[in-house]
GROMACS .gro file of C-alpha atoms in nm:
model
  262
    1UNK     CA    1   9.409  12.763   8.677
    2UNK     CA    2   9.013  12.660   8.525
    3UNK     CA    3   8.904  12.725   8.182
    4UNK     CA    4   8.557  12.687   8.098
    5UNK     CA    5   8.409  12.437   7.855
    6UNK     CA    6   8.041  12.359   7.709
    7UNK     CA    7   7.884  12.084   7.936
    8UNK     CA    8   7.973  11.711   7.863
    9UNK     CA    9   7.684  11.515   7.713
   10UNK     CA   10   7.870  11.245   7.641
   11UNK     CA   11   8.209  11.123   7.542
   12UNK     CA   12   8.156  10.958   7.158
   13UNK     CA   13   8.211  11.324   7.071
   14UNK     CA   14   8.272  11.356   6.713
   15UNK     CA   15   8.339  10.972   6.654
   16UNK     CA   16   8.052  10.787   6.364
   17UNK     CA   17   7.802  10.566   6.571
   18UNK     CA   18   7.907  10.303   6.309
   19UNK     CA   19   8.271  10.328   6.402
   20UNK     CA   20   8.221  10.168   6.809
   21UNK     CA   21   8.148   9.856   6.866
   22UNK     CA   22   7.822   9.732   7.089
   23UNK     CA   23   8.063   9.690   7.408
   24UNK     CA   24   8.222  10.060   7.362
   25UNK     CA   25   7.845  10.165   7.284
   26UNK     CA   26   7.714  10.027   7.545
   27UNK     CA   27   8.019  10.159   7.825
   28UNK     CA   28   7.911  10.514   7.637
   29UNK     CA   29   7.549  10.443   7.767
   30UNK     CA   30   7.593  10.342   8.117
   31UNK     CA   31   7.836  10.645   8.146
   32UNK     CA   32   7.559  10.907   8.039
   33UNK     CA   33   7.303  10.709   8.234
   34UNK     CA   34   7.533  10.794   8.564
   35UNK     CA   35   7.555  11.144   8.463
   36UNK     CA   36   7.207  11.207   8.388
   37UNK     CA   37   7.058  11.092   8.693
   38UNK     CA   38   7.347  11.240   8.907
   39UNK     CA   39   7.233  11.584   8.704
   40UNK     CA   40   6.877  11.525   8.792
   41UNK     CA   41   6.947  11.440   9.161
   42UNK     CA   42   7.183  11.752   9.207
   43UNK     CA   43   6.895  11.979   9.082
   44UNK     CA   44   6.633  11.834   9.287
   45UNK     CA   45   6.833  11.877   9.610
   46UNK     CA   46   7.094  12.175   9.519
   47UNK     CA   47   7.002  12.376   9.225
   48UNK     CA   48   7.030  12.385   8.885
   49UNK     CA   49   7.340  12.327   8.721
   50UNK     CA   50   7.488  12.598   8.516
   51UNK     CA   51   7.522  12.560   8.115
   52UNK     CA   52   7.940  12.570   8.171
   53UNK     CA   53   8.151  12.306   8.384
   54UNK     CA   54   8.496  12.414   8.484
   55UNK     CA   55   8.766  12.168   8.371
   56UNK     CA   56   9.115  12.172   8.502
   57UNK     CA   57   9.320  12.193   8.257
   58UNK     CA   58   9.622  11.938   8.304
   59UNK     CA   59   9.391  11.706   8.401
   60UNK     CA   60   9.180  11.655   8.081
   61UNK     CA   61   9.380  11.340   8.040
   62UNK     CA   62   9.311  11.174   8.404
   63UNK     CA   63   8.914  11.289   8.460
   64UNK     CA   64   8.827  11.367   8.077
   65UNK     CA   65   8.428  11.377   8.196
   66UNK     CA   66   8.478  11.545   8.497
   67UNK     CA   67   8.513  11.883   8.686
   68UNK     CA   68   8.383  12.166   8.900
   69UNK     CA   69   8.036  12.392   8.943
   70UNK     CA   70   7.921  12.679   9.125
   71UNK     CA   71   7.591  12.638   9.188
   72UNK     CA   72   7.316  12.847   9.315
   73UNK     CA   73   7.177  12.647   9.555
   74UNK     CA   74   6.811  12.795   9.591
   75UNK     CA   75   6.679  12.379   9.705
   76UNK     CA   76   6.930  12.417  10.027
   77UNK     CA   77   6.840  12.811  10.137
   78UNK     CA   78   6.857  13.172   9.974
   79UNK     CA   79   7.197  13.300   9.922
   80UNK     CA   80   7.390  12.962   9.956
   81UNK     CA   81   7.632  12.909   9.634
   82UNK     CA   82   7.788  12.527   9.608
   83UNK     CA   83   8.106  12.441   9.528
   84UNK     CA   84   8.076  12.090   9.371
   85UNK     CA   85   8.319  11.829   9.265
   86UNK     CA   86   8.122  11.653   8.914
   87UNK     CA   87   8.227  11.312   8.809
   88UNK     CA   88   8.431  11.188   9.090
   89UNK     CA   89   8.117  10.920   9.062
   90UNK     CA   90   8.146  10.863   8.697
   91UNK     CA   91   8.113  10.552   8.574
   92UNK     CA   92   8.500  10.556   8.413
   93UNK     CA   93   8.659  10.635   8.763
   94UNK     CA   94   8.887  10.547   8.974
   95UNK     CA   95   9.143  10.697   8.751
   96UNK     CA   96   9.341  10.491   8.475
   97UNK     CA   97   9.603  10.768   8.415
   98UNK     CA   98   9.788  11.011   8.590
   99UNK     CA   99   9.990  11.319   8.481
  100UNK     CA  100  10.333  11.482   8.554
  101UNK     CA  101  10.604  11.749   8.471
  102UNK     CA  102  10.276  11.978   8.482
  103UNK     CA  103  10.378  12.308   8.331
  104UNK     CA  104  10.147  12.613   8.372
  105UNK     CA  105  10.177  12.979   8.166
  106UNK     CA  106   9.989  13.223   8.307
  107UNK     CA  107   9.947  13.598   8.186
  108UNK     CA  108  10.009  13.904   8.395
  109UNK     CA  109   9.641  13.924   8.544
  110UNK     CA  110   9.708  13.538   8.651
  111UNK     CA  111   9.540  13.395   8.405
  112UNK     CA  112   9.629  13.018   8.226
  113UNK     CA  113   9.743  13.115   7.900
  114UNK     CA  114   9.866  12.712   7.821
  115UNK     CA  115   9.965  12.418   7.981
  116UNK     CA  116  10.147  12.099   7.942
  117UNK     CA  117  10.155  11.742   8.131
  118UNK     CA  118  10.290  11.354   8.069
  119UNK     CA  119  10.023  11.127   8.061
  120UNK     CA  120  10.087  10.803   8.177
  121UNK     CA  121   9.852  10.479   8.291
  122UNK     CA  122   9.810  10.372   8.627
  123UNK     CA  123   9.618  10.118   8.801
  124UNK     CA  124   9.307  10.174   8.950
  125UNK     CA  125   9.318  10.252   9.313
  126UNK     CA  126   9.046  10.018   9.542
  127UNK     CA  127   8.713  10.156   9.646
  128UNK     CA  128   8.482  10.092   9.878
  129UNK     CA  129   8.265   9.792   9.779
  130UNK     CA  130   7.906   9.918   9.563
  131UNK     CA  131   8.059  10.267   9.521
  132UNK     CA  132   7.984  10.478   9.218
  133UNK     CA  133   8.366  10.550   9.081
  134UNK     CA  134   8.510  10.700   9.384
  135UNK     CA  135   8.183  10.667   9.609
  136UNK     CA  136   8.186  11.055   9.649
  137UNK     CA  137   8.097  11.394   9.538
  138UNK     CA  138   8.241  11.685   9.737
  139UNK     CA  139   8.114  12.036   9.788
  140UNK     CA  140   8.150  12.348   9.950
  141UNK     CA  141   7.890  12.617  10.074
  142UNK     CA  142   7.910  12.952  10.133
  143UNK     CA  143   7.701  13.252  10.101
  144UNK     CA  144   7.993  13.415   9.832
  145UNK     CA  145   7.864  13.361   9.423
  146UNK     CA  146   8.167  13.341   9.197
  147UNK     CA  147   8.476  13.328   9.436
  148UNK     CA  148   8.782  13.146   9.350
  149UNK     CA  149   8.910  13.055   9.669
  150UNK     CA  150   8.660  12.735   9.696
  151UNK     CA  151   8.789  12.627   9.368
  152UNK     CA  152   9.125  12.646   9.471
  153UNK     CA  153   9.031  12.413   9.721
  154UNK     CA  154   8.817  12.142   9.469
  155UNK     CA  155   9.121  12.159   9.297
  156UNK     CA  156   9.371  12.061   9.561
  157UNK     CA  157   9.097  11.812   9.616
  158UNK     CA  158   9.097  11.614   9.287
  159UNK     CA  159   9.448  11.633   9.276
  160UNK     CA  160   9.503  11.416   9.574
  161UNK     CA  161   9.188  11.179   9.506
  162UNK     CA  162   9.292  11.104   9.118
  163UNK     CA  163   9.653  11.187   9.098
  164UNK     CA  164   9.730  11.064   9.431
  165UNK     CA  165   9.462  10.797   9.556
  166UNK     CA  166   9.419  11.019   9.926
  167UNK     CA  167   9.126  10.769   9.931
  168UNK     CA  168   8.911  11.088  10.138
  169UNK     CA  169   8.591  10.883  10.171
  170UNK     CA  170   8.760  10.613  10.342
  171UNK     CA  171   8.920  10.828  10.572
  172UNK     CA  172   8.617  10.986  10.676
  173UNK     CA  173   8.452  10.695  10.736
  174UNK     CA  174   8.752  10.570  10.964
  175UNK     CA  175   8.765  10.864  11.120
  176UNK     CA  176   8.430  11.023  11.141
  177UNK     CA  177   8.574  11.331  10.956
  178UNK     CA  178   8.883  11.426  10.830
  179UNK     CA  179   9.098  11.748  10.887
  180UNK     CA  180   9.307  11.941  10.674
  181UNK     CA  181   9.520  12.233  10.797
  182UNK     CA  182   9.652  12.544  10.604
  183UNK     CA  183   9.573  12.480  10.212
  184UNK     CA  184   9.667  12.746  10.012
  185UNK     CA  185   9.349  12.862   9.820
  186UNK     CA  186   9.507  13.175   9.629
  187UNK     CA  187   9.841  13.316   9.432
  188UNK     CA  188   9.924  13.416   9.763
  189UNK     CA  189  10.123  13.175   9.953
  190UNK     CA  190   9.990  13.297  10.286
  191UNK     CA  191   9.568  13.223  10.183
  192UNK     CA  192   9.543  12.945  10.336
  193UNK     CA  193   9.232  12.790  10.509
  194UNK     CA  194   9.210  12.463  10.709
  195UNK     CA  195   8.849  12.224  10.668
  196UNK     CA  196   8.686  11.977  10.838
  197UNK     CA  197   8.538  11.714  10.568
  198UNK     CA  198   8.225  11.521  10.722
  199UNK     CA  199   7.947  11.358  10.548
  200UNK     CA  200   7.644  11.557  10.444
  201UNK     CA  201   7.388  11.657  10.730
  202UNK     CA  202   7.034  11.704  10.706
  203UNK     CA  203   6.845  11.907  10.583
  204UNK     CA  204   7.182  11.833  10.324
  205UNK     CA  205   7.110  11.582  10.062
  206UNK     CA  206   7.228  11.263  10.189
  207UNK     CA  207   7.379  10.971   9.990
  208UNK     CA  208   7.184  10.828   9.691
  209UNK     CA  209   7.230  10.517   9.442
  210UNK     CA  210   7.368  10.593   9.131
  211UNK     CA  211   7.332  10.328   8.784
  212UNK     CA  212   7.683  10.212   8.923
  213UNK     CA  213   7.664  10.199   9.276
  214UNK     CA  214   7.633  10.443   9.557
  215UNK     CA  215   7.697  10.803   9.572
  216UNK     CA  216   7.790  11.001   9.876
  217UNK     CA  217   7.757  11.369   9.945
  218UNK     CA  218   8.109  11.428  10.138
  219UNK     CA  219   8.092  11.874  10.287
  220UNK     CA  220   8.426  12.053  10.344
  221UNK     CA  221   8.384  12.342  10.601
  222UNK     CA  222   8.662  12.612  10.672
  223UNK     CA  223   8.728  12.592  11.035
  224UNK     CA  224   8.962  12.833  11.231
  225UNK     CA  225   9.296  12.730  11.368
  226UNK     CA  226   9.123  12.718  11.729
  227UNK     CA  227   8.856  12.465  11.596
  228UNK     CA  228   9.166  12.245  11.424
  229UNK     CA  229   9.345  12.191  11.726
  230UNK     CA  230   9.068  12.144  11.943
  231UNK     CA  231   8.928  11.859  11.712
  232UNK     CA  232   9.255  11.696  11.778
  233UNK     CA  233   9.218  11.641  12.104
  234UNK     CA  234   8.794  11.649  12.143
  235UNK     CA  235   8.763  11.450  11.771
  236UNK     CA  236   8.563  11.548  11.398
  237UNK     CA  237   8.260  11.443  11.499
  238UNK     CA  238   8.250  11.666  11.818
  239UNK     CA  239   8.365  11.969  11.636
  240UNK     CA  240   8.106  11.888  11.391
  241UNK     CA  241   7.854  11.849  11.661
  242UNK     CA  242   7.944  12.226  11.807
  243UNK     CA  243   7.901  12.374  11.411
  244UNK     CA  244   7.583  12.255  11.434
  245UNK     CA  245   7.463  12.348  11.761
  246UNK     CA  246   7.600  12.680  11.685
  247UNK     CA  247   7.436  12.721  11.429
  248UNK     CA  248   7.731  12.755  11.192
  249UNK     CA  249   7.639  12.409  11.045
  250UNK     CA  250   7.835  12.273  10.687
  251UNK     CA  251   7.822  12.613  10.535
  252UNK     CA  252   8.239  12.793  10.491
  253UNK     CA  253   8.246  13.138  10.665
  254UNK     CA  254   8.573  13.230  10.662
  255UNK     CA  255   8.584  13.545  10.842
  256UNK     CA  256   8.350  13.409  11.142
  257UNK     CA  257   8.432  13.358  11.484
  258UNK     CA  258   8.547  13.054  11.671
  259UNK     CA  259   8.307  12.810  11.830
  260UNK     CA  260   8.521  12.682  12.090
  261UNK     CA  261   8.468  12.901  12.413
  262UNK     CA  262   8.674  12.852  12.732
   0.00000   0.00000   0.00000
């Protein structure tokens, strides 16, 4: 599903300086600008960053500067590992491009051997006014270092932000959260996990302003079937309200108990 690359530092790759023109230079510039000081503001409020981003493979085409960490997050608490969407916020999103006719090869352990896609163009979708790209970077917490069910999930994530323009941020804000039941986070058709997507919390890092506009921290946290259908009736917000009075909070447990009592 993920393949790990070296970390971006930039996308004039191999190309001669002498070969791109000022304007291409200077898009090149503003785009590492965004990355650096989203890097510098993730590892004064998270952690630092590992030396290896995972990239999705069919989607090289569609988010070329973008993917996924796991992050030890020793600036939240000890023991907490991040799950982080990484460019969503880069200065070259909303997407351009989108892919189909993905085709996947895996080996017997499960493992991406190749893959294929169509590129083709798209227009941008609309964003909120002064966002950075898609205004958002999303993460997960839990206390579990190197699982893959969390990716799983980023994944399912950035496929219906860039490929399909869910428009998540927006939907939060109109809704003061957003559920999402039963997404299947393994080879296993039956892992499945339903979240609750809210805004970051304090002591969370909070939004922050970006070189192109504003960045904010969007949390998913797994929620039990009980919690899902309660929010429906009680709303996000209130089920968010209970995580945090229980002292659950933003971070994914997903073997814990419900908070709704009778």
């Amino acid at each position: 599903m993920l393949s790990k690359l070296n970390k971006l530092f930039g996308l004039i790759g191999l190309t001669s300086l002498s070969t791109i023109s000022c304007a291409q230079q200077n898009q090149e510039d503003v785009w590492q600008n965004v990355y650096d000081t989203r890097t510098q503001y993730y590892e004064k409020n998270i952690g630092q960053l590992p030396n290896d981003i995972l990239k999705i493979v069919h989607m090289a085409g569609v988010w070329p500067g973008g993917g996924l960490y796991v992050i030890p997050a020793d600036k939240i608490g000890k023991n907490i590992f991040v799950y982080s969407t990484f460019g969503f916020t880069n200065s070259d999103m909303p997407a351009q491009a989108t892919v189909s006719d993905v085709k996947v090869e895996k080996d017997h352990l499960g493992r991406t051997t190749s893959s294929s896609a169509t590129l083709k163009s798209k227009s941008p979708t609309s964003t909120p006014s002064g966002a950075a790209g898609y205004g958002y970077e999303l993460i997960l917490m839990t206390r579990e270092k190197n699982e893959e069910w969390p990716l799983w999930f980023l994944q399912w994530v950035a496929q219906a932000e860039l490929l399909n323009d869910a428009g998540i941020l927006a939907r939060v804000e109109k809704y003061n959260g957003l559920t999402i039941e039963a997404i299947q986070v393994g080879e296993n058709a039956n892992d499945k996990i339903n979240v609750l997507i809210t805004k970051a919390q304090k002591p969370l890092p909070l939004s922050t302003q970006l070189p192109n506009g504003k960045m904010e921290f969007l949390v998913a946290t797994v929620i039990t079937d009980e919690e899902m259908k309660w929010s429906m009736t009680n709303g996000r917000n209130e089920l968010l309200n209970k995580l945090i009075k229980s002292g659950v909070g933003q971070i994914s447990d997903r073997n814990r108990s419900s908070v709704i009592t009778n």
